[in-house]
Each structure stands twice: as C-alpha cells, then as structure tokens.
Amino acid sequence: MRALRPVPDVSESLYLFGTMVEIEIHGAEAAKARAAIAAVDAHLEKLHHDWHAWRPGELESLNAAIAAGESFTVDAPMAAVLAQGKALSCASDGLFDPAIGALVEAWGFHADTLPEGDPPSGGEIARLVAAHPRMTDLKIAGQEVRSTNPAVQLDLGAYAKGAALDLAEADLRAAGITDAVLNAGGGVQVMGSHGARPWRVAIRDPFAWGVVAALELRPGEALHTSGNYERYLDAGGVRFSHILDPRTGRPVTDIVSVSVLAQNGALADAAATALSVAGLADWPRIAAGMGVENVLMITGEGKMVATPAMRARLTPVGDDFPAPI
Ligand code: ADP
Ligand code: MG
Ligand code: MG
C-alpha cells in the first residue's frame, strides 16, 4: 500500500487594495485551490474599484451625490458595507468614522502614494471639523443611500481591507476550501488549520524591522494591526499618522500601533483604528463598546499594553513583552 502523500500548500501573492495580499491554502488539490484564489482575486479587484473613494467608481459617484444633496442607489454589497460601517462607527462612539473623507483628503491621505507638503491650515481643519460629518448622517434604506449632511464624504480605508477579507473568506468557503490564511498588509485572517497545526502569525515591531510577538490564530479569527509606520505625512520634522481624530481633525499622536484580534476582519480593522484614536486614556471604554477583548497597543515611547486575554495569547519574540494592564 502506498502512503498517502500530503497535498502541498498552494500560495499566491496578489496585488490588491493597494497592498500585497497573500493567500495560502492548505489541504486542497492545486487546481481547486488556484481556481478559488482566482475567484477571490477578481472579487477583491472589483471591490477595490467600487469602494475607492478617490477614483471614478461607485463610491466616488455616491460621494458626488451626497455633496449635491441627492440620494443615490448603490449595489447590494455597497449597501451592506456602508450599513456595517455605520454600525461599527456607532459602536466606536464615532472615533472610527468613515464619513470624514474631506479631512482625509485635506491631509493628503487619500492618495495611493505618501503625502507630501504642508499639513492643512488650522483654519481649514476647523472648518472641516465644524461641518461635523458623521456616519449617523447617512440614511440607508435598502439600496437607497442619502446623507442629511452634505459634508459627509465616505472613505472606507479604515475597514475596507478587513471587510474585503471577510468576503474573500466567504468566497473560499463557497469554493470548498476549508483551511486557508489570508494576509493583507496589517490584516490577517484564517480558516481551519494548517494540518494539525494552527496558523501562526506575527505582530510587527513598529520601530524596527522585525516582530514583537507571535500568536496562533483560531479558525475564523482575524487580526488587524493599524500603525503609523506605513502611511504618514512627514512635514517640518514631524511625522503625522494617517489616522485622524474626527473630533479634532488632527492625526493621533500617542499610539504607534494597535493590534486587535476579533471574530471578523471588518470589526478588527475598524476597532484598530478606533482604539488608535481613543488613545491610552480612553481605549478600554471604546474596546468594551465594540465588544473587543483582545488588544495590543504600542505607544510612541515603545510601551506595550495588552488586555489580559490578548497577553495570554501572545508568545514573546525578543526581550520586550507586553506589560499587563
Ligand atoms: P491601516 O492602513 O494602518 O490599517 P487604518 O485601518 O486605521 O490604518 O486606516 C486608516 C485610513 O482610514 C486612513 O488612511 C484614512 O483613509 C481613514 N481614516 C483615518 N482616520 C479615520 C477615522 N478616525 N475613522 C475612519 N477612517 C479613518
Ligand atoms: Mg486598515
Ligand atoms: Mg483600521
């Protein structure tokens, strides 16, 4: 009798959502795995186009309609992701708020490249903040969307990647894939296992080339890390984070990286953004509001803070290990 040979992993790197997305599939025939990856590729390509706030496409058209005070009919996936964004924004007490696109643009964080030049003036920031664009202004009735505030400009950048990975996971499942890991620059989620072994992932060191900790993801879990080390504005000797506080219109300062482990990508991604805004003083309240229990934060001074639940999951890499809160 011949020994059963294990099916080799199939992995592919795709350039999607402005980042490298790696999909690794375990335990499936190569042809089936490749077909599943091709389906994810096409789907995410479409979502990136439709959800892009700053290039011609569905979201850009919706933003134009909102600015003109008109309602707009979106497709069903767009209506769903907007409703999800609105719910997550409410849960975050408005610290995660995809309606602040005008502020994102003023800071230059809308472009696919790193922004250059000066930060917006205090006057411009004050004007954009005073217009008070909020997801609560967005009224979604079926596929009919309008805003009670024309200052709302939607930018889904703070949760689109997580939401897209959730949909990619559903695509893989529909294609009969049971064991896979999807990794998209800062966001990683897993299905099943790697043979008998769980999928193991690392959290990047925001200050140096390396990692601070590793952990094993359980089936269905998503880990998202938001940081100011990939997208930022350098001006006048200051590095400005691309995460903005909707209340002040200014970039967050005290937190360098936030990792959130949650049951889906959209929640993990949105919460990582919201907790960055909440900062050291307020993040436990926002985490509780969003129902998030596993959090690791790294401050500008390199201090690591983790919830007890997260701490229990982390394996230290190097000398530093998160102090208990
Ligand atoms: P990362 O890209 O590191 O994962 P985020 O998920 O936090 O970071 O996404 C940051 C992007 O989200 C910004 O580039 C901007 O487009 C948008 N954004 C910035 N601040 C907020 C906020 N408070 N709420 C919602 N979206 C935001
Ligand atoms: Mg993100
Ligand atoms: Mg985010």
Short mmCIF file of C-alpha atoms and ligand atoms in Angstrom, two decimals:
data_model
loop_
_atom_site.label_atom_id
_atom_site.label_comp_id
_atom_site.label_asym_id
_atom_site.label_seq_id
_atom_site.Cartn_x
_atom_site.Cartn_y
_atom_site.Cartn_z
CA MET A 1 0.00 0.00 0.00
CA ARG A 2 1.25 3.44 -0.89
CA ALA A 3 1.46 6.04 1.81
CA LEU A 4 -0.89 8.96 1.33
CA ARG A 5 1.16 11.92 0.24
CA PRO A 6 0.05 15.21 1.79
CA VAL A 7 -1.38 17.74 -0.64
CA PRO A 8 1.11 20.61 -0.91
CA ASP A 9 0.07 24.10 0.12
CA VAL A 10 -0.90 26.44 -2.65
CA SER A 11 0.02 30.05 -2.10
CA GLU A 12 -0.21 33.12 -4.27
CA SER A 13 0.59 36.78 -3.81
CA LEU A 14 -1.80 39.22 -5.39
CA TYR A 15 -1.61 43.00 -5.55
CA LEU A 16 -4.98 44.15 -4.29
CA PHE A 17 -6.33 47.07 -2.25
CA GLY A 18 -3.06 48.87 -2.77
CA THR A 19 -1.16 46.16 -0.94
CA MET A 20 0.17 42.64 -1.31
CA VAL A 21 -2.42 40.04 -0.39
CA GLU A 22 -1.07 36.57 0.26
CA ILE A 23 -3.44 33.66 0.18
CA GLU A 24 -2.23 30.28 1.34
CA ILE A 25 -4.47 27.26 1.05
CA HIS A 26 -3.82 24.02 2.80
CA GLY A 27 -5.22 20.57 2.19
CA ALA A 28 -6.87 21.15 -1.19
CA GLU A 29 -6.00 19.96 -4.67
CA ALA A 30 -3.89 22.53 -6.51
CA ALA A 31 -6.38 23.13 -9.33
CA LYS A 32 -9.24 23.69 -6.89
CA ALA A 33 -7.11 25.99 -4.75
CA ARG A 34 -5.94 28.03 -7.72
CA ALA A 35 -9.49 28.42 -9.03
CA ALA A 36 -10.60 29.62 -5.59
CA ILE A 37 -7.76 32.14 -5.46
CA ALA A 38 -8.65 33.39 -8.95
CA ALA A 39 -12.24 33.98 -7.79
CA VAL A 40 -11.01 35.95 -4.76
CA ASP A 41 -8.67 37.94 -7.00
CA ALA A 42 -11.50 39.01 -9.32
CA HIS A 43 -13.84 39.79 -6.44
CA LEU A 44 -11.36 41.91 -4.47
CA GLU A 45 -10.32 43.71 -7.65
CA LYS A 46 -13.95 44.70 -8.16
CA LEU A 47 -14.43 45.74 -4.54
CA HIS A 48 -11.29 47.88 -4.63
CA HIS A 49 -12.67 49.66 -7.68
CA ASP A 50 -16.19 50.08 -6.28
CA TRP A 51 -15.07 51.09 -2.77
CA HIS A 52 -12.34 53.52 -3.81
CA ALA A 53 -13.37 56.98 -2.66
CA TRP A 54 -10.96 58.90 -4.84
CA ARG A 55 -11.11 57.23 -8.25
CA PRO A 56 -14.06 57.02 -10.64
CA GLY A 57 -16.35 54.26 -9.43
CA GLU A 58 -19.40 53.61 -7.31
CA LEU A 59 -18.24 55.24 -4.07
CA GLU A 60 -16.93 58.33 -5.83
CA SER A 61 -20.34 58.69 -7.52
CA LEU A 62 -22.10 58.28 -4.18
CA ASN A 63 -19.87 60.97 -2.66
CA ALA A 64 -20.70 63.33 -5.51
CA ALA A 65 -24.43 62.70 -4.97
CA ILE A 66 -24.09 63.35 -1.23
CA ALA A 67 -22.27 66.63 -1.86
CA ALA A 68 -25.10 67.63 -4.20
CA GLY A 69 -27.73 66.73 -1.60
CA GLU A 70 -29.10 63.89 -3.71
CA SER A 71 -29.88 60.29 -2.92
CA PHE A 72 -28.13 57.51 -4.81
CA THR A 73 -28.87 53.85 -5.48
CA VAL A 74 -25.92 51.60 -4.70
CA ASP A 75 -25.47 47.89 -5.33
CA ALA A 76 -26.25 45.40 -2.57
CA PRO A 77 -22.63 44.79 -1.43
CA MET A 78 -22.08 48.56 -1.14
CA ALA A 79 -25.28 48.99 0.89
CA ALA A 80 -24.12 46.17 3.16
CA VAL A 81 -20.61 47.54 3.73
CA LEU A 82 -21.99 51.03 4.42
CA ALA A 83 -24.51 49.67 6.93
CA GLN A 84 -21.70 47.72 8.57
CA GLY A 85 -19.52 50.85 8.69
CA LYS A 86 -22.32 52.85 10.23
CA ALA A 87 -22.93 50.24 12.93
CA LEU A 88 -19.21 49.97 13.72
CA SER A 89 -18.92 53.75 13.86
CA CYS A 90 -21.79 53.99 16.35
CA ALA A 91 -20.23 51.23 18.46
CA SER A 92 -16.93 53.15 18.49
CA ASP A 93 -18.69 56.29 19.72
CA GLY A 94 -17.73 57.96 16.44
CA LEU A 95 -13.95 57.56 16.84
CA PHE A 96 -13.97 55.32 13.79
CA ASP A 97 -15.94 57.34 11.27
CA PRO A 98 -15.65 56.72 7.53
CA ALA A 99 -17.64 59.93 6.86
CA ILE A 100 -14.54 62.12 7.42
CA GLY A 101 -13.26 61.76 3.85
CA ALA A 102 -12.88 65.52 3.39
CA LEU A 103 -10.44 65.59 6.33
CA VAL A 104 -8.56 62.60 4.95
CA GLU A 105 -8.22 64.43 1.63
CA ALA A 106 -7.12 67.69 3.29
CA TRP A 107 -4.26 65.80 4.96
CA GLY A 108 -3.37 64.08 1.69
CA PHE A 109 -4.02 60.58 3.00
CA HIS A 110 -6.45 59.82 0.16
CA ALA A 111 -3.70 59.32 -2.39
CA ASP A 112 -2.15 55.93 -3.08
CA THR A 113 1.27 57.47 -2.51
CA LEU A 114 2.65 59.04 0.66
CA PRO A 115 1.51 62.64 1.02
CA GLU A 116 3.99 65.48 0.66
CA GLY A 117 3.90 69.14 1.51
CA ASP A 118 2.42 71.01 4.41
CA PRO A 119 -0.36 69.88 6.71
CA PRO A 120 -3.66 71.71 6.21
CA SER A 121 -4.00 75.05 7.98
CA GLY A 122 -5.69 75.31 11.38
CA GLY A 123 -8.47 77.28 9.73
CA GLU A 124 -9.17 74.60 7.16
CA ILE A 125 -9.16 71.87 9.80
CA ALA A 126 -11.55 73.88 11.98
CA ARG A 127 -13.90 74.43 9.05
CA LEU A 128 -13.98 70.72 8.15
CA VAL A 129 -14.50 69.67 11.79
CA ALA A 130 -17.28 72.24 12.26
CA ALA A 131 -19.19 70.72 9.31
CA HIS A 132 -19.42 67.65 11.58
CA PRO A 133 -19.68 64.85 9.01
CA ARG A 134 -20.77 61.63 10.73
CA MET A 135 -21.90 58.16 9.68
CA THR A 136 -25.08 58.85 11.67
CA ASP A 137 -25.94 61.40 8.93
CA LEU A 138 -26.08 58.55 6.43
CA LYS A 139 -29.54 57.13 5.78
CA ILE A 140 -29.56 53.70 4.17
CA ALA A 141 -32.93 52.35 3.07
CA GLY A 142 -32.38 49.13 1.16
CA GLN A 143 -30.02 50.19 -1.64
CA GLU A 144 -31.08 53.84 -1.49
CA VAL A 145 -28.46 55.98 0.27
CA ARG A 146 -28.57 59.66 1.19
CA SER A 147 -26.99 61.92 3.76
CA THR A 148 -28.65 64.57 5.88
CA ASN A 149 -25.29 66.39 5.88
CA PRO A 150 -23.66 67.30 2.54
CA ALA A 151 -20.25 67.49 4.28
CA VAL A 152 -20.20 63.69 4.56
CA GLN A 153 -17.56 62.22 2.23
CA LEU A 154 -17.11 58.48 2.60
CA ASP A 155 -13.63 56.99 2.79
CA LEU A 156 -13.77 53.30 3.71
CA GLY A 157 -9.99 52.98 4.14
CA ALA A 158 -10.11 52.19 7.85
CA TYR A 159 -12.16 49.00 7.47
CA ALA A 160 -12.31 48.16 3.77
CA LYS A 161 -9.40 45.75 3.93
CA GLY A 162 -10.91 43.84 6.84
CA ALA A 163 -14.36 43.81 5.24
CA ALA A 164 -12.89 42.63 1.94
CA LEU A 165 -11.01 39.79 3.62
CA ASP A 166 -14.28 38.69 5.24
CA LEU A 167 -15.84 38.46 1.77
CA ALA A 168 -12.75 36.69 0.41
CA GLU A 169 -13.05 34.14 3.19
CA ALA A 170 -16.69 33.56 2.20
CA ASP A 171 -15.55 33.07 -1.43
CA LEU A 172 -13.01 30.47 -0.37
CA ARG A 173 -15.59 28.66 1.72
CA ALA A 174 -18.05 28.70 -1.20
CA ALA A 175 -15.31 27.14 -3.36
CA GLY A 176 -14.98 24.27 -0.89
CA ILE A 177 -11.78 25.48 0.77
CA THR A 178 -11.62 24.75 4.50
CA ASP A 179 -8.05 25.63 5.54
CA ALA A 180 -6.51 28.92 4.48
CA VAL A 181 -4.78 32.03 5.65
CA LEU A 182 -5.28 35.43 4.06
CA ASN A 183 -2.66 38.04 4.78
CA ALA A 184 -3.00 41.61 3.56
CA GLY A 185 -0.50 44.07 4.98
CA GLY A 186 -1.70 44.58 8.53
CA GLY A 187 -4.72 42.31 8.28
CA VAL A 188 -4.64 38.56 8.54
CA GLN A 189 -7.39 36.04 8.96
CA VAL A 190 -7.59 32.29 8.97
CA MET A 191 -9.89 29.43 8.15
CA GLY A 192 -9.37 26.00 9.64
CA SER A 193 -5.86 24.88 10.38
CA HIS A 194 -2.57 24.00 8.78
CA GLY A 195 -2.85 20.27 9.02
CA ALA A 196 -2.86 19.50 12.72
CA ARG A 197 -1.16 22.81 13.44
CA PRO A 198 -2.91 26.14 13.97
CA TRP A 199 -1.90 29.10 11.81
CA ARG A 200 0.78 31.16 13.50
CA VAL A 201 1.13 34.86 12.78
CA ALA A 202 3.40 37.67 13.95
CA ILE A 203 2.84 41.25 15.05
CA ARG A 204 5.26 43.70 13.52
CA ASP A 205 7.60 45.87 15.50
CA PRO A 206 6.58 49.44 14.64
CA PHE A 207 10.05 50.79 15.45
CA ALA A 208 12.34 48.32 13.74
CA TRP A 209 12.44 45.65 11.10
CA GLY A 210 11.15 42.64 12.98
CA VAL A 211 8.29 41.40 15.09
CA VAL A 212 7.31 41.94 18.73
CA ALA A 213 5.19 38.89 19.33
CA ALA A 214 3.63 35.87 17.69
CA LEU A 215 0.30 34.22 18.24
CA GLU A 216 -1.77 31.34 16.98
CA LEU A 217 -4.99 32.30 15.27
CA ARG A 218 -8.01 30.12 15.83
CA PRO A 219 -10.32 29.23 12.94
CA GLY A 220 -12.43 32.21 11.92
CA GLU A 221 -10.32 34.77 13.74
CA ALA A 222 -8.98 37.99 12.24
CA LEU A 223 -6.04 40.06 13.45
CA HIS A 224 -5.61 43.61 12.31
CA THR A 225 -2.79 45.99 13.08
CA SER A 226 -3.08 49.71 12.41
CA GLY A 227 0.05 51.70 12.61
CA ASN A 228 1.60 54.95 11.56
CA TYR A 229 4.69 53.29 10.12
CA GLU A 230 3.33 52.61 6.66
CA ARG A 231 1.27 55.69 5.82
CA TYR A 232 2.12 59.08 7.26
CA LEU A 233 2.99 62.64 6.39
CA ASP A 234 6.48 63.93 7.20
CA ALA A 235 6.41 67.71 7.46
CA GLY A 236 8.52 70.16 9.45
CA GLY A 237 10.36 67.38 11.25
CA VAL A 238 7.11 65.83 12.49
CA ARG A 239 5.63 62.50 11.40
CA PHE A 240 1.85 62.71 11.23
CA SER A 241 -0.17 59.49 11.46
CA HIS A 242 -2.76 58.82 8.76
CA ILE A 243 -5.31 58.05 11.47
CA LEU A 244 -7.31 61.17 12.27
CA ASP A 245 -9.35 62.05 15.32
CA PRO A 246 -12.78 63.05 13.94
CA ARG A 247 -13.29 65.36 16.95
CA THR A 248 -10.22 67.48 16.28
CA GLY A 249 -9.45 66.76 12.64
CA ARG A 250 -5.85 66.03 13.64
CA PRO A 251 -3.72 62.89 13.50
CA VAL A 252 -3.43 60.67 16.55
CA THR A 253 -0.19 61.12 18.46
CA ASP A 254 0.40 58.85 21.43
CA ILE A 255 -0.25 55.44 19.86
CA VAL A 256 2.06 53.97 17.25
CA SER A 257 0.41 50.62 16.65
CA VAL A 258 -2.78 48.84 17.69
CA SER A 259 -3.49 45.17 17.06
CA VAL A 260 -6.98 43.79 17.52
CA LEU A 261 -7.97 40.16 17.39
CA ALA A 262 -11.67 39.68 16.63
CA GLN A 263 -14.19 37.34 15.06
CA ASN A 264 -14.20 39.15 11.73
CA GLY A 265 -11.92 41.37 9.70
CA ALA A 266 -14.17 44.42 9.45
CA LEU A 267 -14.52 44.61 13.24
CA ALA A 268 -10.80 44.04 13.88
CA ASP A 269 -9.83 46.68 11.31
CA ALA A 270 -12.36 49.29 12.45
CA ALA A 271 -11.52 48.69 16.11
CA ALA A 272 -7.77 49.04 15.49
CA THR A 273 -8.49 52.46 14.01
CA ALA A 274 -10.94 53.48 16.75
CA LEU A 275 -8.58 52.43 19.56
CA SER A 276 -5.74 54.38 17.94
CA VAL A 277 -7.96 57.46 18.15
CA ALA A 278 -9.13 56.69 21.69
CA GLY A 279 -5.56 56.66 22.92
CA LEU A 280 -4.16 55.44 26.21
CA ALA A 281 -6.73 57.16 28.40
CA ASP A 282 -9.92 56.04 26.68
CA TRP A 283 -9.30 52.82 24.77
CA PRO A 284 -10.78 50.36 27.30
CA ARG A 285 -14.16 52.13 27.07
CA ILE A 286 -14.16 52.02 23.27
CA ALA A 287 -12.98 48.39 23.19
CA ALA A 288 -15.86 47.46 25.52
CA GLY A 289 -18.34 49.36 23.34
CA MET A 290 -17.14 47.48 20.26
CA GLY A 291 -17.11 44.13 22.04
CA VAL A 292 -13.38 43.65 21.52
CA GLU A 293 -11.41 41.72 24.14
CA ASN A 294 -8.03 41.08 22.55
CA VAL A 295 -5.96 44.22 22.12
CA LEU A 296 -2.24 45.03 21.99
CA MET A 297 -1.15 48.66 21.80
CA ILE A 298 2.32 50.11 21.40
CA THR A 299 2.88 53.70 22.45
CA GLY A 300 5.24 56.27 21.00
CA GLU A 301 7.64 55.54 23.87
CA GLY A 302 7.64 51.86 22.97
CA LYS A 303 5.46 50.84 25.90
CA MET A 304 3.32 47.81 25.20
CA VAL A 305 -0.11 47.50 26.72
CA ALA A 306 -2.27 44.42 26.29
CA THR A 307 -5.54 43.16 27.64
CA PRO A 308 -5.14 40.07 29.85
CA ALA A 309 -6.93 37.98 27.19
CA MET A 310 -4.50 39.13 24.50
CA ARG A 311 -1.49 38.74 26.75
CA ALA A 312 -2.40 35.11 27.33
CA ARG A 313 -2.37 34.52 23.56
CA LEU A 314 0.97 36.18 22.78
CA THR A 315 4.33 34.49 22.58
CA PRO A 316 7.15 36.95 23.14
CA VAL A 317 9.70 37.47 20.42
CA GLY A 318 12.79 39.30 21.61
CA ASP A 319 13.18 40.85 25.05
CA ASP A 320 10.07 43.02 25.17
CA PHE A 321 6.82 41.60 26.27
CA PRO A 322 3.59 43.50 26.88
CA ALA A 323 3.17 44.54 30.48
CA PRO A 324 -0.16 43.59 32.00
CA ILE A 325 -2.60 46.48 32.21
P1 ADP B 1 -4.01 50.99 8.37
O1 ADP B 1 -3.98 51.43 6.95
O2 ADP B 1 -2.71 51.14 9.09
O3 ADP B 1 -4.67 49.67 8.56
P2 ADP B 1 -6.44 52.14 9.28
O4 ADP B 1 -7.12 50.86 9.11
O5 ADP B 1 -6.62 52.84 10.58
O6 ADP B 1 -4.90 52.05 9.09
O7 ADP B 1 -6.94 53.09 8.10
C1 ADP B 1 -6.51 54.42 8.02
C2 ADP B 1 -7.23 55.10 6.87
O8 ADP B 1 -8.59 55.28 7.22
C3 ADP B 1 -6.68 56.49 6.58
O9 ADP B 1 -5.72 56.46 5.54
C4 ADP B 1 -7.93 57.24 6.17
O10 ADP B 1 -8.21 56.97 4.81
C5 ADP B 1 -9.02 56.63 7.01
N1 ADP B 1 -9.20 57.20 8.37
C6 ADP B 1 -8.32 57.95 9.10
N2 ADP B 1 -8.81 58.22 10.33
C7 ADP B 1 -10.03 57.63 10.38
C8 ADP B 1 -11.05 57.54 11.39
N3 ADP B 1 -10.90 58.10 12.60
N4 ADP B 1 -12.17 56.86 11.09
C9 ADP B 1 -12.35 56.28 9.87
N5 ADP B 1 -11.45 56.35 8.88
C10 ADP B 1 -10.29 57.00 9.13
MG MG B 2 -6.56 49.14 7.84
MG MG B 3 -8.43 50.06 10.52
#
